[in-house]
C-alpha positions as a printed NumPy array, in Angstrom:
array([[ 30.226, 215.013, 197.857],
       [ 34.263, 215.487, 198.095],
       [ 36.64 , 218.42 , 197.299],
       [ 35.876, 220.72 , 193.905],
       [ 38.157, 219.863, 191.536],
       [ 39.344, 222.8  , 189.395],
       [ 41.772, 221.85 , 186.888],
       [ 43.644, 223.236, 183.779],
       [ 44.206, 221.675, 180.235],
       [ 47.576, 219.255, 180.382],
       [ 48.479, 216.464, 177.966],
       [ 47.524, 212.998, 178.989],
       [ 50.303, 210.64 , 179.352],
       [ 50.282, 208.108, 176.717],
       [ 51.825, 204.505, 178.461],
       [ 49.127, 202.945, 181.115],
       [ 50.793, 200.213, 181.374],
       [ 54.367, 201.361, 182.519],
       [ 54.987, 202.666, 185.961],
       [ 57.718, 204.31 , 185.051],
       [ 55.65 , 206.599, 182.397],
       [ 54.263, 210.037, 182.867],
       [ 53.87 , 213.372, 180.825],
       [ 54.329, 216.646, 182.594],
       [ 51.059, 218.26 , 183.778],
       [ 53.056, 221.673, 184.693],
       [ 53.036, 224.636, 182.246],
       [ 57.258, 224.584, 182.568],
       [ 59.203, 222.884, 180.186],
       [ 60.409, 220.193, 182.132],
       [ 59.667, 219.08 , 185.967],
       [ 62.539, 218.668, 188.479],
       [ 64.249, 214.809, 188.845],
       [ 62.586, 214.955, 192.476],
       [ 58.927, 215.581, 191.206],
       [ 59.07 , 213.022, 188.737],
       [ 60.876, 210.278, 191.023],
       [ 57.912, 211.013, 193.125],
       [ 54.997, 210.393, 190.45 ],
       [ 56.669, 207.333, 188.973],
       [ 57.068, 206.25 , 192.887],
       [ 53.483, 205.835, 193.073],
       [ 52.76 , 203.884, 190.089],
       [ 55.438, 201.518, 191.885],
       [ 53.703, 201.716, 195.017],
       [ 50.034, 200.87 , 193.174],
       [ 51.611, 197.808, 191.228],
       [ 53.454, 196.667, 194.281],
       [ 50.199, 196.785, 196.068],
       [ 48.118, 194.868, 193.847],
       [ 50.788, 192.328, 193.218],
       [ 51.708, 191.864, 197.058],
       [ 47.458, 191.275, 197.544],
       [ 46.952, 189.   , 194.364],
       [ 43.864, 191.334, 193.77 ],
       [ 41.37 , 189.684, 191.447],
       [ 39.146, 192.838, 191.307],
       [ 39.246, 196.571, 192.377],
       [ 37.186, 199.179, 193.923],
       [ 38.28 , 202.937, 193.259],
       [ 36.973, 205.098, 195.689],
       [ 37.637, 208.587, 193.818],
       [ 36.634, 211.48 , 196.158],
       [ 37.508, 209.394, 199.15 ],
       [ 37.08 , 212.099, 201.576],
       [ 37.578, 210.302, 205.449],
       [ 37.084, 206.668, 203.483],
       [ 33.736, 205.752, 204.641],
       [ 32.749, 204.236, 201.133],
       [ 35.741, 201.749, 201.357],
       [ 34.556, 201.117, 204.788],
       [ 31.292, 200.021, 203.512],
       [ 32.849, 197.508, 201.299],
       [ 34.978, 195.741, 203.696],
       [ 32.785, 196.179, 206.925],
       [ 29.207, 196.308, 205.589],
       [ 27.677, 194.951, 208.823],
       [ 28.651, 198.076, 210.488],
       [ 26.586, 200.499, 207.841],
       [ 23.902, 198.051, 207.291],
       [ 21.293, 200.065, 209.256],
       [ 20.131, 203.576, 209.27 ],
       [ 22.411, 206.501, 210.147],
       [ 21.483, 208.414, 212.736],
       [ 23.195, 211.422, 211.639],
       [ 21.402, 211.633, 208.309],
       [ 18.115, 213.921, 209.086],
       [ 20.405, 216.302, 210.94 ],
       [ 22.606, 215.978, 207.645],
       [ 19.624, 216.921, 205.297],
       [ 18.838, 219.933, 207.531],
       [ 22.144, 221.49 , 207.427],
       [ 22.182, 220.857, 203.235],
       [ 18.499, 222.081, 203.093],
       [ 17.148, 218.609, 202.051],
       [ 14.805, 217.538, 205.062],
       [ 11.256, 218.644, 203.229],
       [  9.704, 216.921, 200.659],
       [ 10.667, 217.995, 197.176],
       [  8.66 , 220.475, 195.209],
       [  7.142, 219.563, 191.921],
       [ 10.32 , 221.34 , 190.151],
       [ 12.53 , 219.238, 192.087],
       [ 10.483, 215.983, 191.378],
       [ 10.57 , 217.148, 187.545],
       [ 14.535, 217.513, 187.938],
       [ 14.956, 214.329, 189.712],
       [ 16.406, 215.983, 193.259],
       [ 15.914, 213.789, 196.207],
       [ 15.249, 215.075, 199.187],
       [ 12.772, 214.645, 202.376],
       [ 12.673, 210.875, 203.798],
       [ 13.863, 209.36 , 200.786],
       [ 16.991, 211.071, 201.022],
       [ 17.283, 211.261, 205.081],
       [ 15.164, 207.894, 206.264],
       [ 16.898, 205.296, 204.093],
       [ 20.046, 202.748, 204.636],
       [ 23.126, 202.427, 202.309],
       [ 22.3  , 201.91 , 198.881],
       [ 25.837, 200.578, 197.64 ],
       [ 25.797, 197.769, 200.271],
       [ 23.355, 195.222, 198.241],
       [ 25.24 , 196.486, 195.049],
       [ 28.568, 195.681, 196.295],
       [ 27.1  , 192.309, 197.19 ],
       [ 25.534, 191.815, 193.725],
       [ 28.722, 192.643, 191.858],
       [ 30.787, 190.012, 194.162],
       [ 32.896, 192.684, 195.459],
       [ 32.137, 192.88 , 199.397],
       [ 33.18 , 191.617, 201.736],
       [ 35.833, 189.643, 199.644],
       [ 39.298, 190.268, 200.56 ],
       [ 40.528, 189.479, 196.865],
       [ 39.183, 193.025, 196.299],
       [ 41.705, 195.678, 196.279],
       [ 40.306, 198.872, 197.192],
       [ 42.404, 202.12 , 196.205],
       [ 41.176, 205.702, 197.356],
       [ 41.757, 208.895, 195.982],
       [ 41.937, 211.994, 198.022],
       [ 43.822, 215.336, 197.726],
       [ 42.635, 216.992, 201.567],
       [ 45.752, 216.71 , 203.865],
       [ 43.548, 217.293, 206.587],
       [ 42.27 , 213.832, 206.051],
       [ 45.565, 212.139, 205.586],
       [ 46.54 , 211.225, 209.262],
       [ 42.821, 209.657, 209.518],
       [ 43.031, 207.57 , 206.051],
       [ 46.647, 206.526, 207.124],
       [ 45.502, 205.407, 210.514],
       [ 42.446, 203.611, 208.644],
       [ 44.469, 201.875, 206.157],
       [ 46.705, 200.305, 208.863],
       [ 43.729, 199.199, 210.959],
       [ 41.998, 197.561, 207.729],
       [ 45.083, 195.986, 206.619],
       [ 45.787, 194.19 , 209.856],
       [ 42.351, 192.969, 209.541],
       [ 43.17 , 191.443, 206.261],
       [ 41.6  , 194.187, 203.923],
       [ 43.758, 195.283, 201.294],
       [ 43.568, 199.242, 200.713],
       [ 45.513, 201.912, 199.543],
       [ 44.976, 205.48 , 199.975],
       [ 46.886, 207.987, 197.199],
       [ 46.457, 210.685, 199.927],
       [ 46.761, 214.419, 199.244],
       [ 46.339, 213.401, 195.492],
       [ 43.467, 214.739, 193.018],
       [ 41.613, 213.239, 190.147],
       [ 42.994, 214.45 , 187.102],
       [ 43.694, 213.914, 183.374],
       [ 47.624, 213.785, 183.864],
       [ 49.835, 213.127, 186.242],
       [ 51.712, 216.269, 188.231],
       [ 51.099, 218.643, 190.716],
       [ 48.717, 221.554, 192.207],
       [ 47.809, 223.468, 195.146],
       [ 44.793, 223.14 , 197.188],
       [ 43.296, 226.042, 199.122],
       [ 42.438, 224.682, 202.582],
       [ 40.445, 227.695, 203.418],
       [ 38.247, 227.55 , 200.702],
       [ 35.065, 226.864, 202.471],
       [ 32.267, 224.529, 201.068],
       [ 30.251, 221.551, 202.419],
       [ 29.076, 223.332, 205.05 ],
       [ 31.404, 222.576, 207.409],
       [ 30.828, 218.577, 206.952],
       [ 34.496, 216.868, 206.567],
       [ 35.607, 219.923, 204.357],
       [ 33.829, 218.692, 201.443],
       [ 33.613, 221.529, 198.739],
       [ 37.312, 222.472, 199.452],
       [ 38.899, 223.889, 196.057],
       [ 41.744, 222.32 , 194.169],
       [ 43.682, 225.046, 192.036],
       [ 44.376, 224.456, 187.905],
       [ 46.987, 221.798, 187.56 ],
       [ 50.58 , 223.599, 187.552],
       [ 49.307, 226.345, 190.218],
       [ 52.01 , 227.198, 192.276],
       [ 51.696, 227.606, 195.619],
       [ 51.7  , 231.293, 196.999],
       [ 54.148, 231.95 , 199.54 ],
       [ 52.192, 234.174, 201.515],
       [ 49.743, 231.434, 201.914],
       [ 51.739, 228.591, 202.146],
       [ 53.436, 230.091, 205.326],
       [ 49.733, 231.129, 207.217],
       [ 48.754, 227.484, 206.497],
       [ 46.359, 228.303, 203.905],
       [ 47.336, 226.434, 200.755],
       [ 49.366, 223.165, 200.371],
       [ 50.779, 221.154, 197.42 ],
       [ 49.092, 218.05 , 196.516],
       [ 49.713, 215.546, 193.735],
       [ 47.346, 214.758, 190.662],
       [ 46.691, 211.549, 189.157],
       [ 45.45 , 210.727, 185.525],
       [ 42.16 , 208.547, 185.781],
       [ 42.365, 206.752, 182.36 ],
       [ 45.953, 205.48 , 183.246],
       [ 45.091, 204.44 , 186.769],
       [ 41.781, 202.588, 185.663],
       [ 43.94 , 200.783, 182.774],
       [ 46.985, 200.264, 184.893],
       [ 44.619, 198.317, 187.585],
       [ 43.008, 196.597, 184.921],
       [ 46.125, 195.39 , 183.329],
       [ 47.41 , 194.373, 187.003],
       [ 44.383, 192.471, 187.493],
       [ 44.751, 190.532, 184.164],
       [ 48.029, 189.791, 185.118],
       [ 47.13 , 188.206, 188.649],
       [ 44.342, 186.424, 186.624],
       [ 46.602, 184.966, 183.869],
       [ 48.633, 183.344, 186.637],
       [ 46.388, 180.54 , 186.503],
       [ 44.927, 180.906, 182.987],
       [ 46.631, 180.723, 179.465],
       [ 43.729, 182.146, 177.811],
       [ 45.084, 185.454, 175.219],
       [ 43.01 , 188.699, 175.523],
       [ 43.091, 191.542, 173.161],
       [ 42.075, 194.784, 174.011],
       [ 43.715, 196.855, 171.192],
       [ 45.483, 200.326, 171.017],
       [ 48.414, 199.371, 173.125],
       [ 46.562, 198.173, 176.071],
       [ 44.145, 201.01 , 176.23 ],
       [ 41.029, 199.618, 174.585],
       [ 39.379, 197.303, 172.068],
       [ 38.286, 193.951, 171.512],
       [ 38.384, 191.449, 174.26 ],
       [ 38.239, 187.477, 173.826],
       [ 37.824, 186.769, 177.329],
       [ 35.824, 188.303, 180.244],
       [ 37.58 , 192.099, 181.746],
       [ 38.92 , 192.421, 185.333],
       [ 36.031, 193.112, 187.563],
       [ 36.556, 196.629, 188.503],
       [ 33.761, 199.207, 190.446],
       [ 34.391, 203.   , 190.636],
       [ 33.015, 206.027, 192.41 ],
       [ 33.67 , 209.137, 191.019],
       [ 32.222, 211.877, 192.907],
       [ 34.846, 215.074, 192.202],
       [ 32.204, 217.895, 192.298],
       [ 32.247, 219.434, 189.168],
       [ 35.998, 218.032, 187.756],
       [ 33.58 , 215.295, 186.147],
       [ 33.173, 217.51 , 183.209],
       [ 37.065, 217.406, 182.235],
       [ 37.776, 213.387, 183.53 ],
       [ 34.726, 211.947, 181.696],
       [ 35.771, 213.155, 178.664],
       [ 39.388, 212.15 , 179.173],
       [ 38.289, 208.643, 180.224],
       [ 35.984, 208.307, 177.066],
       [ 38.804, 209.314, 174.909],
       [ 41.043, 206.678, 176.324],
       [ 37.86 , 204.012, 176.172],
       [ 39.016, 203.521, 180.154],
       [ 34.853, 204.062, 180.955],
       [ 34.862, 200.479, 178.984],
       [ 37.335, 199.187, 181.33 ],
       [ 35.068, 199.479, 184.28 ],
       [ 31.944, 197.281, 185.305],
       [ 29.857, 199.621, 187.648],
       [ 30.647, 203.603, 187.968],
       [ 28.516, 205.386, 190.626],
       [ 28.877, 208.785, 188.981],
       [ 27.521, 211.901, 190.62 ],
       [ 26.916, 215.019, 188.49 ],
       [ 27.136, 218.396, 189.983],
       [ 26.74 , 222.17 , 189.216],
       [ 23.804, 220.963, 187.037],
       [ 21.764, 223.977, 187.156],
       [ 24.517, 225.899, 185.401],
       [ 26.212, 223.253, 183.176],
       [ 23.067, 221.45 , 181.859],
       [ 23.981, 221.292, 178.648],
       [ 27.472, 220.475, 179.074],
       [ 25.886, 217.66 , 181.139],
       [ 23.384, 216.446, 178.498],
       [ 26.56 , 216.082, 175.83 ],
       [ 28.374, 214.38 , 177.865],
       [ 25.707, 211.785, 178.831],
       [ 25.21 , 211.31 , 174.803],
       [ 28.813, 210.791, 174.776],
       [ 28.732, 208.123, 177.372],
       [ 25.458, 206.361, 175.811],
       [ 27.098, 206.029, 172.52 ],
       [ 30.515, 204.492, 174.162],
       [ 27.947, 202.174, 175.784],
       [ 26.563, 200.939, 172.89 ],
       [ 29.662, 199.347, 171.45 ],
       [ 29.98 , 195.634, 171.718],
       [ 32.733, 195.419, 173.565],
       [ 31.501, 197.927, 176.403],
       [ 29.09 , 196.45 , 179.071],
       [ 29.424, 199.13 , 181.646],
       [ 26.963, 200.085, 183.825],
       [ 26.438, 203.869, 185.088],
       [ 24.671, 204.422, 188.273],
       [ 23.402, 207.941, 189.486],
       [ 23.25 , 206.478, 193.27 ],
       [ 25.234, 208.759, 195.625],
       [ 25.231, 207.292, 198.986],
       [ 26.047, 210.013, 201.661],
       [ 24.936, 207.793, 204.453],
       [ 27.408, 207.83 , 207.222],
       [ 29.364, 210.898, 206.072],
       [ 30.438, 211.545, 209.4  ],
       [ 31.34 , 207.573, 210.311],
       [ 31.046, 207.551, 213.707],
       [ 32.156, 203.832, 213.647],
       [ 35.016, 202.219, 215.827],
       [ 38.472, 200.961, 213.298],
       [ 38.396, 197.342, 212.937],
       [ 40.788, 195.654, 215.738],
       [ 42.712, 192.618, 215.167],
       [ 39.911, 190.813, 214.045],
       [ 39.287, 189.516, 210.507],
       [ 36.562, 191.458, 207.998],
       [ 37.052, 188.995, 205.565],
       [ 34.61 , 186.615, 206.606],
       [ 31.877, 189.302, 207.767],
       [ 28.859, 189.722, 205.828],
       [ 25.605, 191.803, 205.121],
       [ 23.507, 189.343, 206.989]])
């Protein structure tokens, strides 16, 4: 669960490698120099972050909310048990009872299978050699400005404890870089960490009436295919420091045949319906195949089943490419949605394990 993104059609950026390249995502003919500069600074920030920490792998937490999944990456020992709040959460979302026959046939998880369980991502993080190694950089994408203070504090605490993390807060997943507005009173999520809040179409102007009353705010958007390839290429550069073996990925750095193992990247994509826009964009730019593992949650399946089936077919065709060994997982780990764990202090999180 995360914020719902409702995004208008825009043109994708064409360069996935240059931190100073972006394409307008607003309907206006041009964007102000200040806006362009702000967008470019984000890519420089990501590049400097990854080069500083000499990342050997990456975890992209798209729809980060309050950052719990990234904490599970670096502090798995805190989240290894059962979440004491899951039963109450299940009751709030109507998932407390055993599933009906129809729900079982649809693959809906309810009852004890939902709330009486442990975190499903922890063992997978370990299998993929992602946790708790601090050579893996985590980048979170979260548009809700209400979470910014917590994410800033959490980022500072994790970095002080040795974990290389970067939150792109007040930023929404999209098919191009730009800006949009978020309705801070749009509801959703039944009061749980503001999940379900809506982001307006890219390029939407903030209403001065609602802005003065604190109902709307401007947030950035980021091109997800560009982010994936940008991270891929930065990891490749870090790996090339100790290897002269060439790699050819074709299409100007946006896909193709590899001659050596690709950098390891795991992504969670939980964007409450925006996957119907973002996933085709990833497929169009071969970005999905740049990933090792994707936790992909589908939403609105009751009203968009046909669209989902068509996208799943496209994904399956893409996965059949010789150079594409990406694994798509339906796991939606909602354990510890409220978190409740103390932030790390001055202790290192790099020597912690799941044991």
